[in-house]
mmCIF file of C-alpha atoms in Angstrom:
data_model
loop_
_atom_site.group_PDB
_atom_site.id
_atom_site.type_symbol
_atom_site.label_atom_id
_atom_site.label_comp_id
_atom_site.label_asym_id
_atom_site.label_seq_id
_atom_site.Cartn_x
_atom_site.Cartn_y
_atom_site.Cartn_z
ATOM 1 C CA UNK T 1 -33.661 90.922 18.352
ATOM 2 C CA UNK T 2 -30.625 89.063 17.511
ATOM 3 C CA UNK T 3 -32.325 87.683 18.091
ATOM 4 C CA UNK T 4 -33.896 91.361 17.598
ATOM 5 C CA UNK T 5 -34.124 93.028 14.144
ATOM 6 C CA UNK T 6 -31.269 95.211 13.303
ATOM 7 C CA UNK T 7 -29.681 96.987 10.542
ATOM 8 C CA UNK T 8 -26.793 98.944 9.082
ATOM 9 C CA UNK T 9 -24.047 97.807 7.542
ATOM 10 C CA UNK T 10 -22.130 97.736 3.717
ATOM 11 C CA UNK T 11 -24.795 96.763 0.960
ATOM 12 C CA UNK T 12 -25.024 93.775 -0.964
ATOM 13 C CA UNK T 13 -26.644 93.052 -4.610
ATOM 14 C CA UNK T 14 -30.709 91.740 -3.015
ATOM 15 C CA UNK T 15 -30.358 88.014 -4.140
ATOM 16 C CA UNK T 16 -33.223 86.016 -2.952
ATOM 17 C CA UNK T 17 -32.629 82.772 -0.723
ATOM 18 C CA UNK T 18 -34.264 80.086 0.431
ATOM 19 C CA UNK T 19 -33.282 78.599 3.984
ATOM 20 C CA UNK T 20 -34.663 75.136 4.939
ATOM 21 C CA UNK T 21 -35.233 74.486 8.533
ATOM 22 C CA UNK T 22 -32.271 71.861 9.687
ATOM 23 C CA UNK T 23 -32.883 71.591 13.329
ATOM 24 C CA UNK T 24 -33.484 74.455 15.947
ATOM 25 C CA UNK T 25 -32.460 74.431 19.662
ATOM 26 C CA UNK T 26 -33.158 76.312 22.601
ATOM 27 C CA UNK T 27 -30.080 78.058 23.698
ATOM 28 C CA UNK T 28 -31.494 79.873 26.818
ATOM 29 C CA UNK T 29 -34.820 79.901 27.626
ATOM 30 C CA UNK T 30 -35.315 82.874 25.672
ATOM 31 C CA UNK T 31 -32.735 82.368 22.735
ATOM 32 C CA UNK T 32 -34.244 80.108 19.916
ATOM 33 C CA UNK T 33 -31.151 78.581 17.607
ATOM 34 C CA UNK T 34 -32.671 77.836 13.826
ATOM 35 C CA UNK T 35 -30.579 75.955 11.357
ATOM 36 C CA UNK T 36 -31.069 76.459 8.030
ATOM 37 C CA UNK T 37 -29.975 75.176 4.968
ATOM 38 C CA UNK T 38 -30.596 73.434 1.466
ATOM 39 C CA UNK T 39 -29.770 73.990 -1.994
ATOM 40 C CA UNK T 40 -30.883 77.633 -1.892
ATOM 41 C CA UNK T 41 -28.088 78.541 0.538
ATOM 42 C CA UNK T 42 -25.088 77.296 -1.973
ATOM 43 C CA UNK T 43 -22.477 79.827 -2.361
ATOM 44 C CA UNK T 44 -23.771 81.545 0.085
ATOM 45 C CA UNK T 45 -21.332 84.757 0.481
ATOM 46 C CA UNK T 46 -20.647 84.963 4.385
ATOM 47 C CA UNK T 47 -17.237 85.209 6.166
ATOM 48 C CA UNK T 48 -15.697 88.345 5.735
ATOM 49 C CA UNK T 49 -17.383 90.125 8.510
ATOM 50 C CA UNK T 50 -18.591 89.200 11.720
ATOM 51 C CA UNK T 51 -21.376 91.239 12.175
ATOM 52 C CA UNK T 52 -23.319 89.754 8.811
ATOM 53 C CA UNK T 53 -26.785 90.335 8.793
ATOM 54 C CA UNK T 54 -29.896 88.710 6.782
ATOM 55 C CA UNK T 55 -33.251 90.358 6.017
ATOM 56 C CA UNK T 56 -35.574 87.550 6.678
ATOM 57 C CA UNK T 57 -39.232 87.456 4.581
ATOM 58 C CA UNK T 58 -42.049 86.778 6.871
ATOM 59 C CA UNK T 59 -45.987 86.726 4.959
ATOM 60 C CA UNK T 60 -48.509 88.096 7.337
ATOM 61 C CA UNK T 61 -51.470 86.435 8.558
ATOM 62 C CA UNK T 62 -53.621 85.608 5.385
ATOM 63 C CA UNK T 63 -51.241 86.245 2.600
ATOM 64 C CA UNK T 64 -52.333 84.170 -0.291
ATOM 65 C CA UNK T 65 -48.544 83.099 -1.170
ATOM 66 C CA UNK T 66 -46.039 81.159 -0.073
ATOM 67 C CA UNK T 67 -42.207 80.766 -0.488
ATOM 68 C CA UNK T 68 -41.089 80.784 -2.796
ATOM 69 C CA UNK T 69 -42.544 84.249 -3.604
ATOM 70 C CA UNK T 70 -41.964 87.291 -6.085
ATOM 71 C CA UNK T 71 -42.177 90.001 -3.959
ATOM 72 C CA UNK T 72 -42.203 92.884 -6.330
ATOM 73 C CA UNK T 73 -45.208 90.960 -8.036
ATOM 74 C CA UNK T 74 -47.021 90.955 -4.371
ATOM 75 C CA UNK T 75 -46.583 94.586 -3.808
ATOM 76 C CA UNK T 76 -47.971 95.516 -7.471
ATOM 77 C CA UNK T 77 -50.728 93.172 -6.959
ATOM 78 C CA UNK T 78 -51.915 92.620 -3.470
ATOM 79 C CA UNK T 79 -52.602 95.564 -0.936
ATOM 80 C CA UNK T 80 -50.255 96.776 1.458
ATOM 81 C CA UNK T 81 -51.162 94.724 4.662
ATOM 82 C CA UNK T 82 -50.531 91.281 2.625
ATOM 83 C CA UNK T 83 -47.107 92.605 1.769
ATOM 84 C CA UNK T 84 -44.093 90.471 3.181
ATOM 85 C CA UNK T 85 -42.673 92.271 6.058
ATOM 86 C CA UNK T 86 -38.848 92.263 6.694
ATOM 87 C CA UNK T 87 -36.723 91.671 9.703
ATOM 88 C CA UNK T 88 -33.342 91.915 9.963
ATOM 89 C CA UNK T 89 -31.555 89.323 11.909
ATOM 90 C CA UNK T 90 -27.919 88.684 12.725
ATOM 91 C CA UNK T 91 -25.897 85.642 11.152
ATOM 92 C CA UNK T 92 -24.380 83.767 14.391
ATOM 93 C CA UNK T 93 -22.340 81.215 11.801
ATOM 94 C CA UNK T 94 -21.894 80.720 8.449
ATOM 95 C CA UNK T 95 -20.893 76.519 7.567
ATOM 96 C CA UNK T 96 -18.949 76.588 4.506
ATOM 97 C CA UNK T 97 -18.433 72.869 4.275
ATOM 98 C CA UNK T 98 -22.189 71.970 5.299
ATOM 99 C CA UNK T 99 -23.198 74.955 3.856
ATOM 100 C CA UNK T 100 -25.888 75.605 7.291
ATOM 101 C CA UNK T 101 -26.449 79.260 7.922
ATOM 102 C CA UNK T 102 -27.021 79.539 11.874
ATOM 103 C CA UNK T 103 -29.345 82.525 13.355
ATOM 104 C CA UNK T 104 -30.535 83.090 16.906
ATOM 105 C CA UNK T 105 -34.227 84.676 17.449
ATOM 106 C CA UNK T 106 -34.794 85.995 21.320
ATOM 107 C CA UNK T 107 -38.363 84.798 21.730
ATOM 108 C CA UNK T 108 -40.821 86.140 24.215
ATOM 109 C CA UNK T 109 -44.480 84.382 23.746
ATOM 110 C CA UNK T 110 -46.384 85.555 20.636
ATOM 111 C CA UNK T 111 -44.712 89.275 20.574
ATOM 112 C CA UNK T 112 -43.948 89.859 17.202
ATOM 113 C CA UNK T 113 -43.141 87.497 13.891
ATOM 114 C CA UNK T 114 -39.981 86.693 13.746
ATOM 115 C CA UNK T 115 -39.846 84.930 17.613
ATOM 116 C CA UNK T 116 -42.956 82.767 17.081
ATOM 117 C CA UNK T 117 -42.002 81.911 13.460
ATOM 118 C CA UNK T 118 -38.592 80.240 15.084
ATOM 119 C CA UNK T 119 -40.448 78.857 18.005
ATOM 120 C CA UNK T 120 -42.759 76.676 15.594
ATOM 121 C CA UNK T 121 -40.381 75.794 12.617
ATOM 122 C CA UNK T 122 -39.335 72.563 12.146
ATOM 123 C CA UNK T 123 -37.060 70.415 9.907
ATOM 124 C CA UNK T 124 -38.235 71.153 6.835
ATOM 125 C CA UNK T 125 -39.863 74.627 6.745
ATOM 126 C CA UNK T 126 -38.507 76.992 4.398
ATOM 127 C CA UNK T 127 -38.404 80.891 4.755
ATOM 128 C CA UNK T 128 -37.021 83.779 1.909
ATOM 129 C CA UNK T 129 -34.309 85.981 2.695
ATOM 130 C CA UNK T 130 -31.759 88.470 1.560
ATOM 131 C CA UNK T 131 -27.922 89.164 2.262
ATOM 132 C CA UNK T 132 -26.166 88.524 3.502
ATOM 133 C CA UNK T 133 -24.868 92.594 4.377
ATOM 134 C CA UNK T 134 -22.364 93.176 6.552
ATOM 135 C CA UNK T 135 -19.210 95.760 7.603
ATOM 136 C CA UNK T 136 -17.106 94.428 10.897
ATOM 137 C CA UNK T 137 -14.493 92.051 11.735
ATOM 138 C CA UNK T 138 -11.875 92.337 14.675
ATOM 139 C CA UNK T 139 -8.942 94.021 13.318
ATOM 140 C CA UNK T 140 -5.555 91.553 13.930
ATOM 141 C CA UNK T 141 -3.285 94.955 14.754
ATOM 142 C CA UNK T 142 -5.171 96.247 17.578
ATOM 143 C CA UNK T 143 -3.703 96.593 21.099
ATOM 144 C CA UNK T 144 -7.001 95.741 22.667
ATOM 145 C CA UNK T 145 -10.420 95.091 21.671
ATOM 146 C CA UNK T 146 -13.721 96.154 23.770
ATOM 147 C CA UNK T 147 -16.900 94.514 22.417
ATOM 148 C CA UNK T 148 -20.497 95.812 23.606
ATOM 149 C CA UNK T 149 -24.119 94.940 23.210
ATOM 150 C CA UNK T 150 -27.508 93.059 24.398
ATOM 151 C CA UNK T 151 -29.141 90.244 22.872
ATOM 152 C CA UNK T 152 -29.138 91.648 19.263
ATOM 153 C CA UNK T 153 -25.820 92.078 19.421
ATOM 154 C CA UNK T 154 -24.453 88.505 21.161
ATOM 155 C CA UNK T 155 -24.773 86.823 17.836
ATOM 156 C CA UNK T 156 -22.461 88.826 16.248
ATOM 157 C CA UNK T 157 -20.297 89.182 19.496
ATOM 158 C CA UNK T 158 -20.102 85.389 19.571
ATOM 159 C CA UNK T 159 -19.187 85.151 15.831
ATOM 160 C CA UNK T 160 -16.463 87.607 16.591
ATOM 161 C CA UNK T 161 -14.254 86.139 20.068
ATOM 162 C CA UNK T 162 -13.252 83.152 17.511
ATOM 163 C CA UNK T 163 -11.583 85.811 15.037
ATOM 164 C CA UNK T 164 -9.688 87.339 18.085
ATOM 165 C CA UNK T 165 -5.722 87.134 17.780
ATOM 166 C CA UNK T 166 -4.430 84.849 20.990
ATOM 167 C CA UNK T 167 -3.017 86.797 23.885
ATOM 168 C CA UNK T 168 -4.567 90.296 22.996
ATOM 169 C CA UNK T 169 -6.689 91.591 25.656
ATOM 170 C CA UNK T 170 -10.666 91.995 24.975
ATOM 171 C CA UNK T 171 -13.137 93.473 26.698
ATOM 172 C CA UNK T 172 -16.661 91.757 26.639
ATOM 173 C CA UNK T 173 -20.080 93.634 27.907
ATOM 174 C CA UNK T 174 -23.081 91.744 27.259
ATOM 175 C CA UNK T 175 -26.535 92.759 28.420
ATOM 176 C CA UNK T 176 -29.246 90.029 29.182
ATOM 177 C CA UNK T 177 -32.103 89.675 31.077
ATOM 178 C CA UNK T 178 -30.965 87.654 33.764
ATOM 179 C CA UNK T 179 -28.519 84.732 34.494
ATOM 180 C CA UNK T 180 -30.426 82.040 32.523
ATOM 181 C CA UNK T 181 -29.864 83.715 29.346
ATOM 182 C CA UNK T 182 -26.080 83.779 29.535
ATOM 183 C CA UNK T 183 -25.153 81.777 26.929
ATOM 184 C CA UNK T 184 -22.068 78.988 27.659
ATOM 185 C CA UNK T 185 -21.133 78.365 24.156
ATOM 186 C CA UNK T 186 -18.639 81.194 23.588
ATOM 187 C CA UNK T 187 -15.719 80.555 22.270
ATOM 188 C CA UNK T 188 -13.050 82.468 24.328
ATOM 189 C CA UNK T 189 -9.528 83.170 23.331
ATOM 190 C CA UNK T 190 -6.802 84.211 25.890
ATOM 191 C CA UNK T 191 -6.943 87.396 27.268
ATOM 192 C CA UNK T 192 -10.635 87.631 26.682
ATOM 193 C CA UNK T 193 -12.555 88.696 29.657
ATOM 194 C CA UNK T 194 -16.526 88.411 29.244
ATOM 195 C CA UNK T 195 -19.302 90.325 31.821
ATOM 196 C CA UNK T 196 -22.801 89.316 31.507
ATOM 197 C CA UNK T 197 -24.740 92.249 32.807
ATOM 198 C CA UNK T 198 -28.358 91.718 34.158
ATOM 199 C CA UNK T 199 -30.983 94.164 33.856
ATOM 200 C CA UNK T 200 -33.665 92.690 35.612
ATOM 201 C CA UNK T 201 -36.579 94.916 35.138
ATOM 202 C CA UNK T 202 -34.894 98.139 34.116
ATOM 203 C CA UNK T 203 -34.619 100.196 31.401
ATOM 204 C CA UNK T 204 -32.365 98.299 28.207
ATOM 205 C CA UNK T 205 -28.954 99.567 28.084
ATOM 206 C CA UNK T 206 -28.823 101.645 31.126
ATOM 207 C CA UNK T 207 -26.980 98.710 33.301
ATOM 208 C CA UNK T 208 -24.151 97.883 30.430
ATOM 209 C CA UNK T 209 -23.592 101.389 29.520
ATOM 210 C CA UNK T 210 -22.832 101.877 33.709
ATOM 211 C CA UNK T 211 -20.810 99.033 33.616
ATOM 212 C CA UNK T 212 -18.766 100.132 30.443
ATOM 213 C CA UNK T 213 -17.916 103.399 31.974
ATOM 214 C CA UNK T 214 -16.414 102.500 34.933
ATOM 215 C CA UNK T 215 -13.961 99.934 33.569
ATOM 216 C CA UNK T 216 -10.153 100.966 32.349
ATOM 217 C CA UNK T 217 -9.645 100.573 29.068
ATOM 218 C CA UNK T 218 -6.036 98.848 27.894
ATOM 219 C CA UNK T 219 -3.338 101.510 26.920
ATOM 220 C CA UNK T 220 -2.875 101.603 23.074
ATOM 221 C CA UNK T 221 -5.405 101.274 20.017
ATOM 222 C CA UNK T 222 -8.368 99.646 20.773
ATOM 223 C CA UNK T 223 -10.916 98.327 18.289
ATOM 224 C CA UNK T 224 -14.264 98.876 19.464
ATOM 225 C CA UNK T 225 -17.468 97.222 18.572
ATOM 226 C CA UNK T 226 -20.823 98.842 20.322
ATOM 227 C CA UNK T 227 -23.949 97.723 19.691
ATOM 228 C CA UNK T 228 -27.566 97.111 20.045
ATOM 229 C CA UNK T 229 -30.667 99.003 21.631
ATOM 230 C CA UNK T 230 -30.417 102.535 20.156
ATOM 231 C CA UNK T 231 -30.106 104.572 23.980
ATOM 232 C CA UNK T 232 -26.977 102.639 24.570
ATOM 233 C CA UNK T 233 -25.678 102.466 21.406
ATOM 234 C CA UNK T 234 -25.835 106.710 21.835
ATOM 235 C CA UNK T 235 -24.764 107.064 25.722
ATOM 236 C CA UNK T 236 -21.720 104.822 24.926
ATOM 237 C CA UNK T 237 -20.599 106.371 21.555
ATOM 238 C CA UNK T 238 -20.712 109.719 23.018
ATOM 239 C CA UNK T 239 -18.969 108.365 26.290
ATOM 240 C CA UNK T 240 -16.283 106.900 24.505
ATOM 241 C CA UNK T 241 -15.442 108.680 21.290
ATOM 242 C CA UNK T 242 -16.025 111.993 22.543
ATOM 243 C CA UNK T 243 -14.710 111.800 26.367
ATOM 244 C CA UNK T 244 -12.052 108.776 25.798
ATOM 245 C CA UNK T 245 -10.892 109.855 22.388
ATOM 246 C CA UNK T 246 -11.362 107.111 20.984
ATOM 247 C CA UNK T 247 -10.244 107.014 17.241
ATOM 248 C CA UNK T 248 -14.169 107.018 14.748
ATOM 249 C CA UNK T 249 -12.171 105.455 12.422
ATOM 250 C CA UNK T 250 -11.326 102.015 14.852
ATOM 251 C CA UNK T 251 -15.266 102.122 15.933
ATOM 252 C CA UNK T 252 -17.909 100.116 14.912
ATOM 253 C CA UNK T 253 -20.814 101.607 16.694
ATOM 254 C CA UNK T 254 -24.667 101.617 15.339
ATOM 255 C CA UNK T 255 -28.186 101.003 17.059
ATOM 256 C CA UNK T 256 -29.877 97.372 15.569
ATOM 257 C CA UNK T 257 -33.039 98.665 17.593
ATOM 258 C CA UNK T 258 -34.639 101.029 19.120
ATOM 259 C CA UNK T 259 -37.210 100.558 22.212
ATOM 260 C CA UNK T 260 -40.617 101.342 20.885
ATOM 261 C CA UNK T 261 -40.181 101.190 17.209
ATOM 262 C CA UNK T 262 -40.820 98.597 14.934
ATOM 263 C CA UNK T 263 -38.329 97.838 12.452
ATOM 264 C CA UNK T 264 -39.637 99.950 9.875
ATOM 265 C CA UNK T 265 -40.302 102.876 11.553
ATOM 266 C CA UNK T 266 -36.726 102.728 13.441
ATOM 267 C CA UNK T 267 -34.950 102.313 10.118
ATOM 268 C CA UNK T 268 -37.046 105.773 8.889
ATOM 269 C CA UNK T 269 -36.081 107.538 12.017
ATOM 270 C CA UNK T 270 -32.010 106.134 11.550
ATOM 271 C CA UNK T 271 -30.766 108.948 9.596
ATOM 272 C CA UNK T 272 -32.095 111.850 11.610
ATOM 273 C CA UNK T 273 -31.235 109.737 15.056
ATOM 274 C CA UNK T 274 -27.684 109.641 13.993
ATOM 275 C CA UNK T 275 -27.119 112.921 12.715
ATOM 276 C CA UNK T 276 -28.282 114.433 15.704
ATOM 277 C CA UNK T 277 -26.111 111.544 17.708
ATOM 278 C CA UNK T 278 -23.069 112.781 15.316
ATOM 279 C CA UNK T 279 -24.075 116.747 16.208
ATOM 280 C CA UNK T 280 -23.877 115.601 20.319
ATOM 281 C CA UNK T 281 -20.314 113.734 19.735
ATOM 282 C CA UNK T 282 -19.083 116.825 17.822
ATOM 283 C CA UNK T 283 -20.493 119.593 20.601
ATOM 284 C CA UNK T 284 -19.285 116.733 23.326
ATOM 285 C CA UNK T 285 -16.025 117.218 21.856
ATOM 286 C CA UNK T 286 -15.185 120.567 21.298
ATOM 287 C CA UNK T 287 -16.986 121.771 24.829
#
């Protein structure tokens, strides 16, 4: 997760990088902060959007290569379970001038790769990627702004209150675990009003999505960005484009995850999830 893997977004041309570990740094106690950087990074092409997004190369246990790698070599020549497997992370800064691409991995134990990869690098280690991909950025005209998500979302959330115009008012929902992994770093411009939502033990998404619909929203156009765990994502796209109104067009909504699935599988099940999400909104709507 956004540390968790997510997805979506406008396409790039698939140029393969290589990030070297700088540094990493515990942010929470479940938010791992890698720095990476080197040569391989140079011209990297972030900044336009907010919401940019890497796919990150990780070689199973036993793979007989190591980065760099060809990976359309390893798929014609190895079988399946040696093949690199992909997760998609989101970019939480880009460094132009020190040219250090930031990413934040939630980490919990030895569940999954991408958590215990970032728990073990260290200066020096080197790991493959793609991207950067990417499709949001606040827009500088809106009367208001309303930001959503969990953890896979609060890099791209904290990438965006920076961009915020001064003095407009913006709505922050952000669901963690608990009060330890509120992050303090966010940079807040005026009029930006941040609610750290706990869950606790419950279900993902249910508490933010609750805590979304009972606010007032600012008169005017709002730009919205919702995202993160697919049942929230869903619940709160239906909640607010199809009973507030709000304009599609001056949305950015889209699930990075979905409980239960693995990457891959989620990013199969994506286009049937959100045309029947799309079919809901439009019955929603016209009922």
């Amino acid at each position: 997760m956004a540390g968790a893997p997510r997805g979506g977004g406008a396409r790039r041309p698939r140029v393969a990088r290589i990030g070297e570990v700088v540094r990493t740094s515990r942010v929470t106690p479940h938010m791992i902060r890698v720095v990476l950087g080197g040569e391989g990074l140079r011209g990297f092409p972030a900044g336009e959007f907010t919401d940019h997004y890497v796919k990150l190369l990780f070689a199973p246990p036993g793979a007989p290569y190591a980065v760099p790698f060809d990976v359309e070599q390893i798929r014609a020549e190895l079988p399946q379970e040696l093949w690199p497997v992909t997760r998609t992370y989101t970019v939480r800064a880009w460094d132009t001038a020190r040219g250090e691409l930031t990413i934040d991995f939630v980490h919990h134990g030895d569940e999954g790769l991408a958590g215990p990869w970032a728990a073990a690098a260290v200066p020096g280690d080197r790991i493959q990627l793609f991207g950067p991909g990417g499709a949001y950025a606040p827009s500088p005209t809106a009367d208001w702004h309303l930001l959503v998500g969990d953890e896979s979302a609060l890099p791209a959330i904290g990438a965006a209150l920076p961009r915020l115009p001064d003095g407009v008012p913006a709505l922050v929902f952000v669901e963690v675990e608990g009060p330890a992994e509120q992050q303090g770093d966010l940079v807040l411009r005026e009029g930006v009003s941040v609610v750290w939502v706990h869950r606790g033990d419950g279900v993902p998404g249910e508490a933010v999505v609750t805590a979304v619909k009972a606010v007032e929203l600012p008169p005017g156009a709002g730009h919205v960005f919702v995202h993160g765990e697919a049942g929230l994502v869903r619940d709160l796209r239906l909640h607010l484009r199809a009973e507030r109104g709000l304009d599609p067009a001056f949305t950015s909504i889209s699930g990075y995850w979905r409980r239960g699935r693995t990457e891959d599988r989620w990013q199969a099940e994506k286009p049937v999830w959100n045309a029947e999400v799309e079919a809901a909104e439009q019955s929603l709507a016209a009922g």
